[in-house]
């Protein structure tokens, strides 16, 4: 087996980020004046890479729904600041939005970019502070590129989790999920790929750090507990040779020990095969994949609690 860092030839543009910590400041340095019960979020529309390359999101309409509703249509500013009463919200990106490459003294150039985050995205506004929310775009790019913290070279999985059964001693927030579905995105910045020519041949993928996001209706448990505790660690995936021109996802596992007071793991079961490409040794090539498989999310702190269901998703290691 050989192992090496792969140049995955993809950029993820994190164009909408809400700053963590206390009440964020405006770009001109003036702090927003927050009333009791309010928080503030910032929506940067311009990101600059470490090499000076800039990207801008234009033409978007931002529809915020929650305790109060807001519609933001002006994307001429570099950063939008929004003050909202504390509570749970969803943010949907609509309109004829596009990502543009910004070059000094040249007209903006639209580039191919795909939104992989759940849309709408769920988030929380806390009194006197803001929470992190990111819409992630993926765009193909040749060669090795280092554009800093707003761009990565990893892959993603995006789809829906259908929650079906609960196992364990109640009461548990898992129980409130039964019968519901949630859009999700799992994204990682970098990946290490390794080939295994044993039987059956496999392509193994380790991606980190993982960012897990949930969309759809706001859920305090999904957005404030489960997503942060699954994020930040390592995801392991394995594409397995399933016969001539056939591949299936044999492993998807997040086992993250970074998140007290809750520890969670996510793992899928046997997955449906899909048409795929193999190299001369029968090892699956890095390629888009499909997932239609059972999954378990397990709490590893306190008494064993587990929610199970069906994951239907697509993704790519690069």
PDB file of C-alpha atoms in Angstrom:
ATOM      1  CA  UNK A   1       0.000   0.000   0.000  1.00  0.00           C
ATOM      2  CA  UNK A   2       1.298   3.444  -0.837  1.00  0.00           C
ATOM      3  CA  UNK A   3       0.198   6.651   0.808  1.00  0.00           C
ATOM      4  CA  UNK A   4       0.691  10.222  -0.281  1.00  0.00           C
ATOM      5  CA  UNK A   5      -0.899  13.607  -0.088  1.00  0.00           C
ATOM      6  CA  UNK A   6      -3.181  14.085  -3.079  1.00  0.00           C
ATOM      7  CA  UNK A   7      -3.628  17.358  -4.928  1.00  0.00           C
ATOM      8  CA  UNK A   8      -7.376  17.186  -5.160  1.00  0.00           C
ATOM      9  CA  UNK A   9      -7.715  20.156  -7.518  1.00  0.00           C
ATOM     10  CA  UNK A  10     -10.727  21.732  -5.822  1.00  0.00           C
ATOM     11  CA  UNK A  11     -11.248  24.960  -3.977  1.00  0.00           C
ATOM     12  CA  UNK A  12     -13.906  25.539  -1.347  1.00  0.00           C
ATOM     13  CA  UNK A  13     -14.851  29.175  -1.082  1.00  0.00           C
ATOM     14  CA  UNK A  14     -16.247  29.965   2.322  1.00  0.00           C
ATOM     15  CA  UNK A  15     -17.880  33.218   1.357  1.00  0.00           C
ATOM     16  CA  UNK A  16     -20.420  33.683   4.117  1.00  0.00           C
ATOM     17  CA  UNK A  17     -19.008  33.505   7.621  1.00  0.00           C
ATOM     18  CA  UNK A  18     -20.467  34.793  10.851  1.00  0.00           C
ATOM     19  CA  UNK A  19     -17.705  35.729  13.269  1.00  0.00           C
ATOM     20  CA  UNK A  20     -17.500  33.894  16.610  1.00  0.00           C
ATOM     21  CA  UNK A  21     -17.203  35.535  20.004  1.00  0.00           C
ATOM     22  CA  UNK A  22     -18.700  38.784  21.178  1.00  0.00           C
ATOM     23  CA  UNK A  23     -20.737  41.205  19.165  1.00  0.00           C
ATOM     24  CA  UNK A  24     -18.861  41.690  15.894  1.00  0.00           C
ATOM     25  CA  UNK A  25     -17.721  45.056  14.670  1.00  0.00           C
ATOM     26  CA  UNK A  26     -18.488  46.689  11.382  1.00  0.00           C
ATOM     27  CA  UNK A  27     -15.722  46.890   8.776  1.00  0.00           C
ATOM     28  CA  UNK A  28     -15.247  50.604   9.543  1.00  0.00           C
ATOM     29  CA  UNK A  29     -14.473  49.721  13.147  1.00  0.00           C
ATOM     30  CA  UNK A  30     -17.767  50.943  14.640  1.00  0.00           C
ATOM     31  CA  UNK A  31     -19.354  48.414  16.958  1.00  0.00           C
ATOM     32  CA  UNK A  32     -23.079  47.820  16.409  1.00  0.00           C
ATOM     33  CA  UNK A  33     -25.163  49.027  19.342  1.00  0.00           C
ATOM     34  CA  UNK A  34     -27.077  45.989  20.612  1.00  0.00           C
ATOM     35  CA  UNK A  35     -30.258  46.262  22.596  1.00  0.00           C
ATOM     36  CA  UNK A  36     -31.116  43.808  25.360  1.00  0.00           C
ATOM     37  CA  UNK A  37     -31.961  40.420  23.918  1.00  0.00           C
ATOM     38  CA  UNK A  38     -30.164  41.059  20.602  1.00  0.00           C
ATOM     39  CA  UNK A  39     -27.169  39.534  18.842  1.00  0.00           C
ATOM     40  CA  UNK A  40     -25.410  40.487  15.627  1.00  0.00           C
ATOM     41  CA  UNK A  41     -24.230  38.489  12.631  1.00  0.00           C
ATOM     42  CA  UNK A  42     -21.899  39.446   9.821  1.00  0.00           C
ATOM     43  CA  UNK A  43     -22.174  38.128   6.264  1.00  0.00           C
ATOM     44  CA  UNK A  44     -18.896  38.755   4.397  1.00  0.00           C
ATOM     45  CA  UNK A  45     -19.469  38.796   0.644  1.00  0.00           C
ATOM     46  CA  UNK A  46     -15.790  39.203  -0.265  1.00  0.00           C
ATOM     47  CA  UNK A  47     -12.988  36.780   0.554  1.00  0.00           C
ATOM     48  CA  UNK A  48      -9.291  37.240  -0.181  1.00  0.00           C
ATOM     49  CA  UNK A  49      -6.851  34.342  -0.421  1.00  0.00           C
ATOM     50  CA  UNK A  50      -3.311  34.278   0.932  1.00  0.00           C
ATOM     51  CA  UNK A  51      -1.955  34.988  -2.568  1.00  0.00           C
ATOM     52  CA  UNK A  52      -4.123  38.105  -2.869  1.00  0.00           C
ATOM     53  CA  UNK A  53      -6.748  36.530  -5.128  1.00  0.00           C
ATOM     54  CA  UNK A  54     -10.191  37.827  -4.284  1.00  0.00           C
ATOM     55  CA  UNK A  55     -13.641  36.274  -4.707  1.00  0.00           C
ATOM     56  CA  UNK A  56     -17.017  37.953  -4.339  1.00  0.00           C
ATOM     57  CA  UNK A  57     -20.550  36.607  -4.079  1.00  0.00           C
ATOM     58  CA  UNK A  58     -22.934  38.778  -6.081  1.00  0.00           C
ATOM     59  CA  UNK A  59     -26.630  38.801  -6.952  1.00  0.00           C
ATOM     60  CA  UNK A  60     -27.710  36.914  -3.844  1.00  0.00           C
ATOM     61  CA  UNK A  61     -30.878  37.460  -1.835  1.00  0.00           C
ATOM     62  CA  UNK A  62     -30.583  36.422   1.822  1.00  0.00           C
ATOM     63  CA  UNK A  63     -33.870  35.428   3.433  1.00  0.00           C
ATOM     64  CA  UNK A  64     -33.660  35.172   7.236  1.00  0.00           C
ATOM     65  CA  UNK A  65     -36.578  33.468   8.981  1.00  0.00           C
ATOM     66  CA  UNK A  66     -37.094  33.108  12.731  1.00  0.00           C
ATOM     67  CA  UNK A  67     -38.351  35.229  15.638  1.00  0.00           C
ATOM     68  CA  UNK A  68     -38.202  38.080  13.115  1.00  0.00           C
ATOM     69  CA  UNK A  69     -37.844  37.884   9.337  1.00  0.00           C
ATOM     70  CA  UNK A  70     -35.368  39.822   7.219  1.00  0.00           C
ATOM     71  CA  UNK A  71     -34.653  39.964   3.484  1.00  0.00           C
ATOM     72  CA  UNK A  72     -31.250  41.329   2.423  1.00  0.00           C
ATOM     73  CA  UNK A  73     -30.808  42.181  -1.255  1.00  0.00           C
ATOM     74  CA  UNK A  74     -27.933  44.693  -1.376  1.00  0.00           C
ATOM     75  CA  UNK A  75     -24.695  42.806  -2.152  1.00  0.00           C
ATOM     76  CA  UNK A  76     -22.666  45.901  -3.028  1.00  0.00           C
ATOM     77  CA  UNK A  77     -21.036  46.022   0.421  1.00  0.00           C
ATOM     78  CA  UNK A  78     -18.069  43.841   1.363  1.00  0.00           C
ATOM     79  CA  UNK A  79     -19.787  42.757   4.587  1.00  0.00           C
ATOM     80  CA  UNK A  80     -23.416  42.799   5.704  1.00  0.00           C
ATOM     81  CA  UNK A  81     -24.100  43.240   9.429  1.00  0.00           C
ATOM     82  CA  UNK A  82     -27.481  42.149  10.767  1.00  0.00           C
ATOM     83  CA  UNK A  83     -28.823  42.665  14.298  1.00  0.00           C
ATOM     84  CA  UNK A  84     -31.469  40.152  15.360  1.00  0.00           C
ATOM     85  CA  UNK A  85     -33.325  39.168  18.526  1.00  0.00           C
ATOM     86  CA  UNK A  86     -31.774  36.099  20.153  1.00  0.00           C
ATOM     87  CA  UNK A  87     -33.216  32.790  18.934  1.00  0.00           C
ATOM     88  CA  UNK A  88     -33.111  30.129  16.248  1.00  0.00           C
ATOM     89  CA  UNK A  89     -33.142  31.135  12.576  1.00  0.00           C
ATOM     90  CA  UNK A  90     -32.763  29.816   9.059  1.00  0.00           C
ATOM     91  CA  UNK A  91     -30.868  31.623   6.304  1.00  0.00           C
ATOM     92  CA  UNK A  92     -31.682  30.853   2.674  1.00  0.00           C
ATOM     93  CA  UNK A  93     -29.584  32.049  -0.257  1.00  0.00           C
ATOM     94  CA  UNK A  94     -31.781  32.748  -3.291  1.00  0.00           C
ATOM     95  CA  UNK A  95     -31.717  34.941  -6.388  1.00  0.00           C
ATOM     96  CA  UNK A  96     -29.377  34.856  -9.376  1.00  0.00           C
ATOM     97  CA  UNK A  97     -26.221  34.617  -7.276  1.00  0.00           C
ATOM     98  CA  UNK A  98     -22.782  33.863  -8.657  1.00  0.00           C
ATOM     99  CA  UNK A  99     -19.166  33.759  -7.522  1.00  0.00           C
ATOM    100  CA  UNK A 100     -16.791  36.183  -9.244  1.00  0.00           C
ATOM    101  CA  UNK A 101     -13.011  36.298  -9.307  1.00  0.00           C
ATOM    102  CA  UNK A 102     -11.872  39.807  -8.392  1.00  0.00           C
ATOM    103  CA  UNK A 103      -8.663  41.083 -10.008  1.00  0.00           C
ATOM    104  CA  UNK A 104      -7.488  44.685  -9.424  1.00  0.00           C
ATOM    105  CA  UNK A 105      -7.993  46.948 -12.452  1.00  0.00           C
ATOM    106  CA  UNK A 106      -9.885  44.225 -14.326  1.00  0.00           C
ATOM    107  CA  UNK A 107     -13.605  43.482 -14.698  1.00  0.00           C
ATOM    108  CA  UNK A 108     -14.923  40.752 -12.330  1.00  0.00           C
ATOM    109  CA  UNK A 109     -14.922  37.293 -13.920  1.00  0.00           C
ATOM    110  CA  UNK A 110     -17.732  34.826 -13.056  1.00  0.00           C
ATOM    111  CA  UNK A 111     -16.355  31.379 -12.211  1.00  0.00           C
ATOM    112  CA  UNK A 112     -17.923  27.948 -11.949  1.00  0.00           C
ATOM    113  CA  UNK A 113     -18.914  27.284  -8.345  1.00  0.00           C
ATOM    114  CA  UNK A 114     -21.329  24.896  -6.662  1.00  0.00           C
ATOM    115  CA  UNK A 115     -23.060  25.554  -3.348  1.00  0.00           C
ATOM    116  CA  UNK A 116     -22.731  22.366  -1.250  1.00  0.00           C
ATOM    117  CA  UNK A 117     -23.955  23.632   2.126  1.00  0.00           C
ATOM    118  CA  UNK A 118     -27.579  23.007   3.142  1.00  0.00           C
ATOM    119  CA  UNK A 119     -29.774  25.784   1.832  1.00  0.00           C
ATOM    120  CA  UNK A 120     -31.546  27.025   3.917  1.00  0.00           C
ATOM    121  CA  UNK A 121     -28.950  26.870   6.703  1.00  0.00           C
ATOM    122  CA  UNK A 122     -29.999  26.838  10.352  1.00  0.00           C
ATOM    123  CA  UNK A 123     -28.190  28.946  12.965  1.00  0.00           C
ATOM    124  CA  UNK A 124     -28.589  30.527  16.391  1.00  0.00           C
ATOM    125  CA  UNK A 125     -28.267  34.148  17.457  1.00  0.00           C
ATOM    126  CA  UNK A 126     -27.210  34.453  21.104  1.00  0.00           C
ATOM    127  CA  UNK A 127     -27.714  37.617  23.121  1.00  0.00           C
ATOM    128  CA  UNK A 128     -24.691  39.905  22.899  1.00  0.00           C
ATOM    129  CA  UNK A 129     -22.715  37.700  20.517  1.00  0.00           C
ATOM    130  CA  UNK A 130     -22.734  35.897  17.155  1.00  0.00           C
ATOM    131  CA  UNK A 131     -22.390  32.292  16.001  1.00  0.00           C
ATOM    132  CA  UNK A 132     -20.450  30.795  13.130  1.00  0.00           C
ATOM    133  CA  UNK A 133     -22.425  30.030   9.954  1.00  0.00           C
ATOM    134  CA  UNK A 134     -20.801  29.195   6.613  1.00  0.00           C
ATOM    135  CA  UNK A 135     -22.124  28.650   3.119  1.00  0.00           C
ATOM    136  CA  UNK A 136     -19.456  26.607   1.333  1.00  0.00           C
ATOM    137  CA  UNK A 137     -18.902  26.758  -2.427  1.00  0.00           C
ATOM    138  CA  UNK A 138     -16.746  24.281  -4.334  1.00  0.00           C
ATOM    139  CA  UNK A 139     -15.092  25.259  -7.581  1.00  0.00           C
ATOM    140  CA  UNK A 140     -12.675  23.280  -9.786  1.00  0.00           C
ATOM    141  CA  UNK A 141      -9.161  24.631 -10.076  1.00  0.00           C
ATOM    142  CA  UNK A 142      -6.065  23.157 -11.739  1.00  0.00           C
ATOM    143  CA  UNK A 143      -2.764  22.597  -9.967  1.00  0.00           C
ATOM    144  CA  UNK A 144      -1.765  23.278  -6.385  1.00  0.00           C
ATOM    145  CA  UNK A 145      -3.302  26.414  -4.943  1.00  0.00           C
ATOM    146  CA  UNK A 146      -2.928  27.864  -1.461  1.00  0.00           C
ATOM    147  CA  UNK A 147      -5.418  30.628  -0.820  1.00  0.00           C
ATOM    148  CA  UNK A 148      -5.484  30.603   2.948  1.00  0.00           C
ATOM    149  CA  UNK A 149      -8.198  29.788   5.454  1.00  0.00           C
ATOM    150  CA  UNK A 150     -11.156  30.632   3.208  1.00  0.00           C
ATOM    151  CA  UNK A 151     -10.187  28.024   0.593  1.00  0.00           C
ATOM    152  CA  UNK A 152      -9.485  24.322   0.948  1.00  0.00           C
ATOM    153  CA  UNK A 153      -8.610  21.324  -1.204  1.00  0.00           C
ATOM    154  CA  UNK A 154     -10.903  18.755   0.347  1.00  0.00           C
ATOM    155  CA  UNK A 155     -14.154  17.072  -0.537  1.00  0.00           C
ATOM    156  CA  UNK A 156     -17.687  16.784   0.757  1.00  0.00           C
ATOM    157  CA  UNK A 157     -20.782  14.681   1.307  1.00  0.00           C
ATOM    158  CA  UNK A 158     -24.191  16.338   1.009  1.00  0.00           C
ATOM    159  CA  UNK A 159     -27.682  14.870   1.256  1.00  0.00           C
ATOM    160  CA  UNK A 160     -30.414  13.957   3.738  1.00  0.00           C
ATOM    161  CA  UNK A 161     -30.585  12.007   6.984  1.00  0.00           C
ATOM    162  CA  UNK A 162     -33.905  10.268   7.685  1.00  0.00           C
ATOM    163  CA  UNK A 163     -34.198   9.499  11.424  1.00  0.00           C
ATOM    164  CA  UNK A 164     -36.135   6.269  12.020  1.00  0.00           C
ATOM    165  CA  UNK A 165     -35.410   4.522  15.340  1.00  0.00           C
ATOM    166  CA  UNK A 166     -34.006   5.279  18.791  1.00  0.00           C
ATOM    167  CA  UNK A 167     -32.172   2.862  21.067  1.00  0.00           C
ATOM    168  CA  UNK A 168     -31.350   3.581  24.701  1.00  0.00           C
ATOM    169  CA  UNK A 169     -32.766   4.852  27.930  1.00  0.00           C
ATOM    170  CA  UNK A 170     -34.800   8.047  27.625  1.00  0.00           C
ATOM    171  CA  UNK A 171     -35.350  10.863  27.820  1.00  0.00           C
ATOM    172  CA  UNK A 172     -32.949  11.855  25.038  1.00  0.00           C
ATOM    173  CA  UNK A 173     -32.871  14.633  22.440  1.00  0.00           C
ATOM    174  CA  UNK A 174     -32.393  11.830  19.914  1.00  0.00           C
ATOM    175  CA  UNK A 175     -36.016  10.836  20.456  1.00  0.00           C
ATOM    176  CA  UNK A 176     -37.251  14.180  19.134  1.00  0.00           C
ATOM    177  CA  UNK A 177     -35.616  13.415  15.780  1.00  0.00           C
ATOM    178  CA  UNK A 178     -37.577  10.239  15.069  1.00  0.00           C
ATOM    179  CA  UNK A 179     -39.786  10.571  11.998  1.00  0.00           C
ATOM    180  CA  UNK A 180     -37.937  13.680  10.794  1.00  0.00           C
ATOM    181  CA  UNK A 181     -35.468  14.357   7.994  1.00  0.00           C
ATOM    182  CA  UNK A 182     -32.600  16.840   7.925  1.00  0.00           C
ATOM    183  CA  UNK A 183     -30.475  18.094   5.018  1.00  0.00           C
ATOM    184  CA  UNK A 184     -26.781  17.970   5.894  1.00  0.00           C
ATOM    185  CA  UNK A 185     -23.331  18.691   4.512  1.00  0.00           C
ATOM    186  CA  UNK A 186     -20.061  17.144   5.641  1.00  0.00           C
ATOM    187  CA  UNK A 187     -17.028  19.004   4.293  1.00  0.00           C
ATOM    188  CA  UNK A 188     -13.300  18.653   4.930  1.00  0.00           C
ATOM    189  CA  UNK A 189     -10.379  20.882   4.023  1.00  0.00           C
ATOM    190  CA  UNK A 190      -7.639  18.369   3.174  1.00  0.00           C
ATOM    191  CA  UNK A 191      -7.498  14.655   2.422  1.00  0.00           C
ATOM    192  CA  UNK A 192      -4.973  11.825   2.434  1.00  0.00           C
ATOM    193  CA  UNK A 193      -5.703   9.042  -0.067  1.00  0.00           C
ATOM    194  CA  UNK A 194      -4.239   5.535   0.095  1.00  0.00           C
ATOM    195  CA  UNK A 195      -4.625   2.533  -2.207  1.00  0.00           C
ATOM    196  CA  UNK A 196      -5.161  -0.995  -0.949  1.00  0.00           C
ATOM    197  CA  UNK A 197      -4.735  -3.759  -3.549  1.00  0.00           C
ATOM    198  CA  UNK A 198      -5.916  -6.565  -1.260  1.00  0.00           C
ATOM    199  CA  UNK A 199      -9.268  -8.266  -1.741  1.00  0.00           C
ATOM    200  CA  UNK A 200     -11.368  -6.381  -2.447  1.00  0.00           C
ATOM    201  CA  UNK A 201      -9.273  -3.425  -3.674  1.00  0.00           C
ATOM    202  CA  UNK A 202     -10.104  -0.132  -1.933  1.00  0.00           C
ATOM    203  CA  UNK A 203      -9.406   3.570  -2.060  1.00  0.00           C
ATOM    204  CA  UNK A 204      -9.136   4.863   1.514  1.00  0.00           C
ATOM    205  CA  UNK A 205      -9.795   8.536   2.287  1.00  0.00           C
ATOM    206  CA  UNK A 206      -9.026  10.416   5.493  1.00  0.00           C
ATOM    207  CA  UNK A 207     -10.341  13.988   5.541  1.00  0.00           C
ATOM    208  CA  UNK A 208      -9.825  16.726   8.120  1.00  0.00           C
ATOM    209  CA  UNK A 209     -10.834  18.934   9.755  1.00  0.00           C
ATOM    210  CA  UNK A 210     -14.464  18.001   9.306  1.00  0.00           C
ATOM    211  CA  UNK A 211     -17.228  20.620   9.237  1.00  0.00           C
ATOM    212  CA  UNK A 212     -20.765  19.248   9.699  1.00  0.00           C
ATOM    213  CA  UNK A 213     -23.746  21.483   8.874  1.00  0.00           C
ATOM    214  CA  UNK A 214     -27.501  20.920   9.057  1.00  0.00           C
ATOM    215  CA  UNK A 215     -30.222  22.721   7.132  1.00  0.00           C
ATOM    216  CA  UNK A 216     -34.001  22.694   7.118  1.00  0.00           C
ATOM    217  CA  UNK A 217     -36.021  23.837  10.148  1.00  0.00           C
ATOM    218  CA  UNK A 218     -33.930  25.023  13.075  1.00  0.00           C
ATOM    219  CA  UNK A 219     -33.094  22.334  15.653  1.00  0.00           C
ATOM    220  CA  UNK A 220     -31.247  23.277  18.843  1.00  0.00           C
ATOM    221  CA  UNK A 221     -29.916  19.718  19.215  1.00  0.00           C
ATOM    222  CA  UNK A 222     -28.717  19.323  15.611  1.00  0.00           C
ATOM    223  CA  UNK A 223     -27.292  22.817  15.205  1.00  0.00           C
ATOM    224  CA  UNK A 224     -25.976  23.555  18.683  1.00  0.00           C
ATOM    225  CA  UNK A 225     -24.937  20.120  19.957  1.00  0.00           C
ATOM    226  CA  UNK A 226     -24.557  17.459  17.277  1.00  0.00           C
ATOM    227  CA  UNK A 227     -22.963  19.507  14.468  1.00  0.00           C
ATOM    228  CA  UNK A 228     -20.263  21.177  16.640  1.00  0.00           C
ATOM    229  CA  UNK A 229     -19.361  17.871  18.309  1.00  0.00           C
ATOM    230  CA  UNK A 230     -18.999  15.984  15.028  1.00  0.00           C
ATOM    231  CA  UNK A 231     -16.947  18.849  13.567  1.00  0.00           C
ATOM    232  CA  UNK A 232     -13.246  19.458  13.978  1.00  0.00           C
ATOM    233  CA  UNK A 233     -11.974  15.898  13.792  1.00  0.00           C
ATOM    234  CA  UNK A 234     -11.331  13.235  11.157  1.00  0.00           C
ATOM    235  CA  UNK A 235     -13.644  11.488   8.706  1.00  0.00           C
ATOM    236  CA  UNK A 236     -12.639   8.103   7.284  1.00  0.00           C
ATOM    237  CA  UNK A 237     -14.176   6.855   4.052  1.00  0.00           C
ATOM    238  CA  UNK A 238     -13.486   3.868   1.831  1.00  0.00           C
ATOM    239  CA  UNK A 239     -14.510   3.258  -1.792  1.00  0.00           C
ATOM    240  CA  UNK A 240     -14.515  -0.491  -2.529  1.00  0.00           C
ATOM    241  CA  UNK A 241     -14.325  -2.465  -5.781  1.00  0.00           C
ATOM    242  CA  UNK A 242     -17.753  -4.074  -6.116  1.00  0.00           C
ATOM    243  CA  UNK A 243     -17.160  -5.830  -9.428  1.00  0.00           C
ATOM    244  CA  UNK A 244     -16.469  -4.731 -13.022  1.00  0.00           C
ATOM    245  CA  UNK A 245     -17.193  -0.994 -13.365  1.00  0.00           C
ATOM    246  CA  UNK A 246     -18.935  -1.029  -9.969  1.00  0.00           C
ATOM    247  CA  UNK A 247     -18.021   0.770  -6.747  1.00  0.00           C
ATOM    248  CA  UNK A 248     -19.652   1.199  -3.358  1.00  0.00           C
ATOM    249  CA  UNK A 249     -18.937   3.271  -0.276  1.00  0.00           C
ATOM    250  CA  UNK A 250     -17.824   0.674   2.261  1.00  0.00           C
ATOM    251  CA  UNK A 251     -17.029   3.020   5.152  1.00  0.00           C
ATOM    252  CA  UNK A 252     -17.949   6.487   6.345  1.00  0.00           C
ATOM    253  CA  UNK A 253     -17.013   7.110   9.945  1.00  0.00           C
ATOM    254  CA  UNK A 254     -16.682  10.241  12.086  1.00  0.00           C
ATOM    255  CA  UNK A 255     -15.431   9.482  15.560  1.00  0.00           C
ATOM    256  CA  UNK A 256     -14.687  12.793  17.191  1.00  0.00           C
ATOM    257  CA  UNK A 257     -13.472  13.118  20.747  1.00  0.00           C
ATOM    258  CA  UNK A 258     -13.195  16.917  20.728  1.00  0.00           C
ATOM    259  CA  UNK A 259     -16.585  17.918  22.048  1.00  0.00           C
ATOM    260  CA  UNK A 260     -17.496  17.679  25.725  1.00  0.00           C
ATOM    261  CA  UNK A 261     -20.055  17.590  27.208  1.00  0.00           C
ATOM    262  CA  UNK A 262     -21.278  15.363  24.354  1.00  0.00           C
ATOM    263  CA  UNK A 263     -19.322  12.859  22.298  1.00  0.00           C
ATOM    264  CA  UNK A 264     -20.897  11.493  19.148  1.00  0.00           C
ATOM    265  CA  UNK A 265     -19.899   9.144  16.372  1.00  0.00           C
ATOM    266  CA  UNK A 266     -21.501   8.688  12.952  1.00  0.00           C
ATOM    267  CA  UNK A 267     -21.100   5.558  10.842  1.00  0.00           C
ATOM    268  CA  UNK A 268     -22.902   4.171   7.803  1.00  0.00           C
ATOM    269  CA  UNK A 269     -23.715   0.525   7.110  1.00  0.00           C
ATOM    270  CA  UNK A 270     -23.664  -1.444   3.821  1.00  0.00           C
ATOM    271  CA  UNK A 271     -24.141   0.925   0.920  1.00  0.00           C
ATOM    272  CA  UNK A 272     -25.818   0.544  -2.459  1.00  0.00           C
ATOM    273  CA  UNK A 273     -23.323   0.122  -5.334  1.00  0.00           C
ATOM    274  CA  UNK A 274     -23.041   2.624  -8.185  1.00  0.00           C
ATOM    275  CA  UNK A 275     -21.216   2.675 -11.562  1.00  0.00           C
ATOM    276  CA  UNK A 276     -17.595   3.644 -11.017  1.00  0.00           C
ATOM    277  CA  UNK A 277     -14.100   3.733 -12.488  1.00  0.00           C
ATOM    278  CA  UNK A 278     -11.243   1.421 -11.463  1.00  0.00           C
ATOM    279  CA  UNK A 279      -7.509   1.620 -12.122  1.00  0.00           C
ATOM    280  CA  UNK A 280      -5.432  -1.215 -13.596  1.00  0.00           C
ATOM    281  CA  UNK A 281      -5.217  -2.904 -10.180  1.00  0.00           C
ATOM    282  CA  UNK A 282      -8.970  -2.718  -9.639  1.00  0.00           C
ATOM    283  CA  UNK A 283      -8.671   0.077  -7.053  1.00  0.00           C
ATOM    284  CA  UNK A 284     -11.463   2.677  -7.333  1.00  0.00           C
ATOM    285  CA  UNK A 285     -10.269   6.006  -8.717  1.00  0.00           C
ATOM    286  CA  UNK A 286     -11.024   9.264  -6.870  1.00  0.00           C
ATOM    287  CA  UNK A 287     -14.484  10.075  -8.226  1.00  0.00           C
ATOM    288  CA  UNK A 288     -17.922  11.365  -7.245  1.00  0.00           C
ATOM    289  CA  UNK A 289     -19.858   8.792  -5.234  1.00  0.00           C
ATOM    290  CA  UNK A 290     -23.374   7.983  -4.113  1.00  0.00           C
ATOM    291  CA  UNK A 291     -24.578   6.885  -0.669  1.00  0.00           C
ATOM    292  CA  UNK A 292     -27.835   5.094   0.053  1.00  0.00           C
ATOM    293  CA  UNK A 293     -27.179   3.336   3.324  1.00  0.00           C
ATOM    294  CA  UNK A 294     -28.302   2.890   6.924  1.00  0.00           C
ATOM    295  CA  UNK A 295     -26.529   5.067   9.487  1.00  0.00           C
ATOM    296  CA  UNK A 296     -26.088   5.217  13.249  1.00  0.00           C
ATOM    297  CA  UNK A 297     -25.283   8.253  15.377  1.00  0.00           C
ATOM    298  CA  UNK A 298     -24.155   7.169  18.823  1.00  0.00           C
ATOM    299  CA  UNK A 299     -23.644   9.105  22.034  1.00  0.00           C
ATOM    300  CA  UNK A 300     -20.426   7.989  23.697  1.00  0.00           C
ATOM    301  CA  UNK A 301     -20.934   9.934  26.921  1.00  0.00           C
ATOM    302  CA  UNK A 302     -23.090   8.500  29.678  1.00  0.00           C
ATOM    303  CA  UNK A 303     -25.573   5.689  28.964  1.00  0.00           C
ATOM    304  CA  UNK A 304     -25.494   4.340  25.414  1.00  0.00           C
ATOM    305  CA  UNK A 305     -27.982   6.182  23.199  1.00  0.00           C
ATOM    306  CA  UNK A 306     -28.275   5.758  19.450  1.00  0.00           C
ATOM    307  CA  UNK A 307     -30.431   7.070  16.625  1.00  0.00           C
ATOM    308  CA  UNK A 308     -30.582   5.132  13.370  1.00  0.00           C
ATOM    309  CA  UNK A 309     -32.010   5.784   9.941  1.00  0.00           C
ATOM    310  CA  UNK A 310     -31.172   6.207   6.266  1.00  0.00           C
ATOM    311  CA  UNK A 311     -28.542   8.417   4.631  1.00  0.00           C
ATOM    312  CA  UNK A 312     -29.096   9.407   1.005  1.00  0.00           C
ATOM    313  CA  UNK A 313     -26.290  11.572  -0.308  1.00  0.00           C
ATOM    314  CA  UNK A 314     -23.740  12.324  -2.977  1.00  0.00           C
ATOM    315  CA  UNK A 315     -20.170  13.429  -2.512  1.00  0.00           C
ATOM    316  CA  UNK A 316     -16.628  13.598  -3.757  1.00  0.00           C
ATOM    317  CA  UNK A 317     -13.193  13.026  -2.194  1.00  0.00           C
ATOM    318  CA  UNK A 318     -11.942  16.064  -4.126  1.00  0.00           C
TER     319      UNK A 318
END
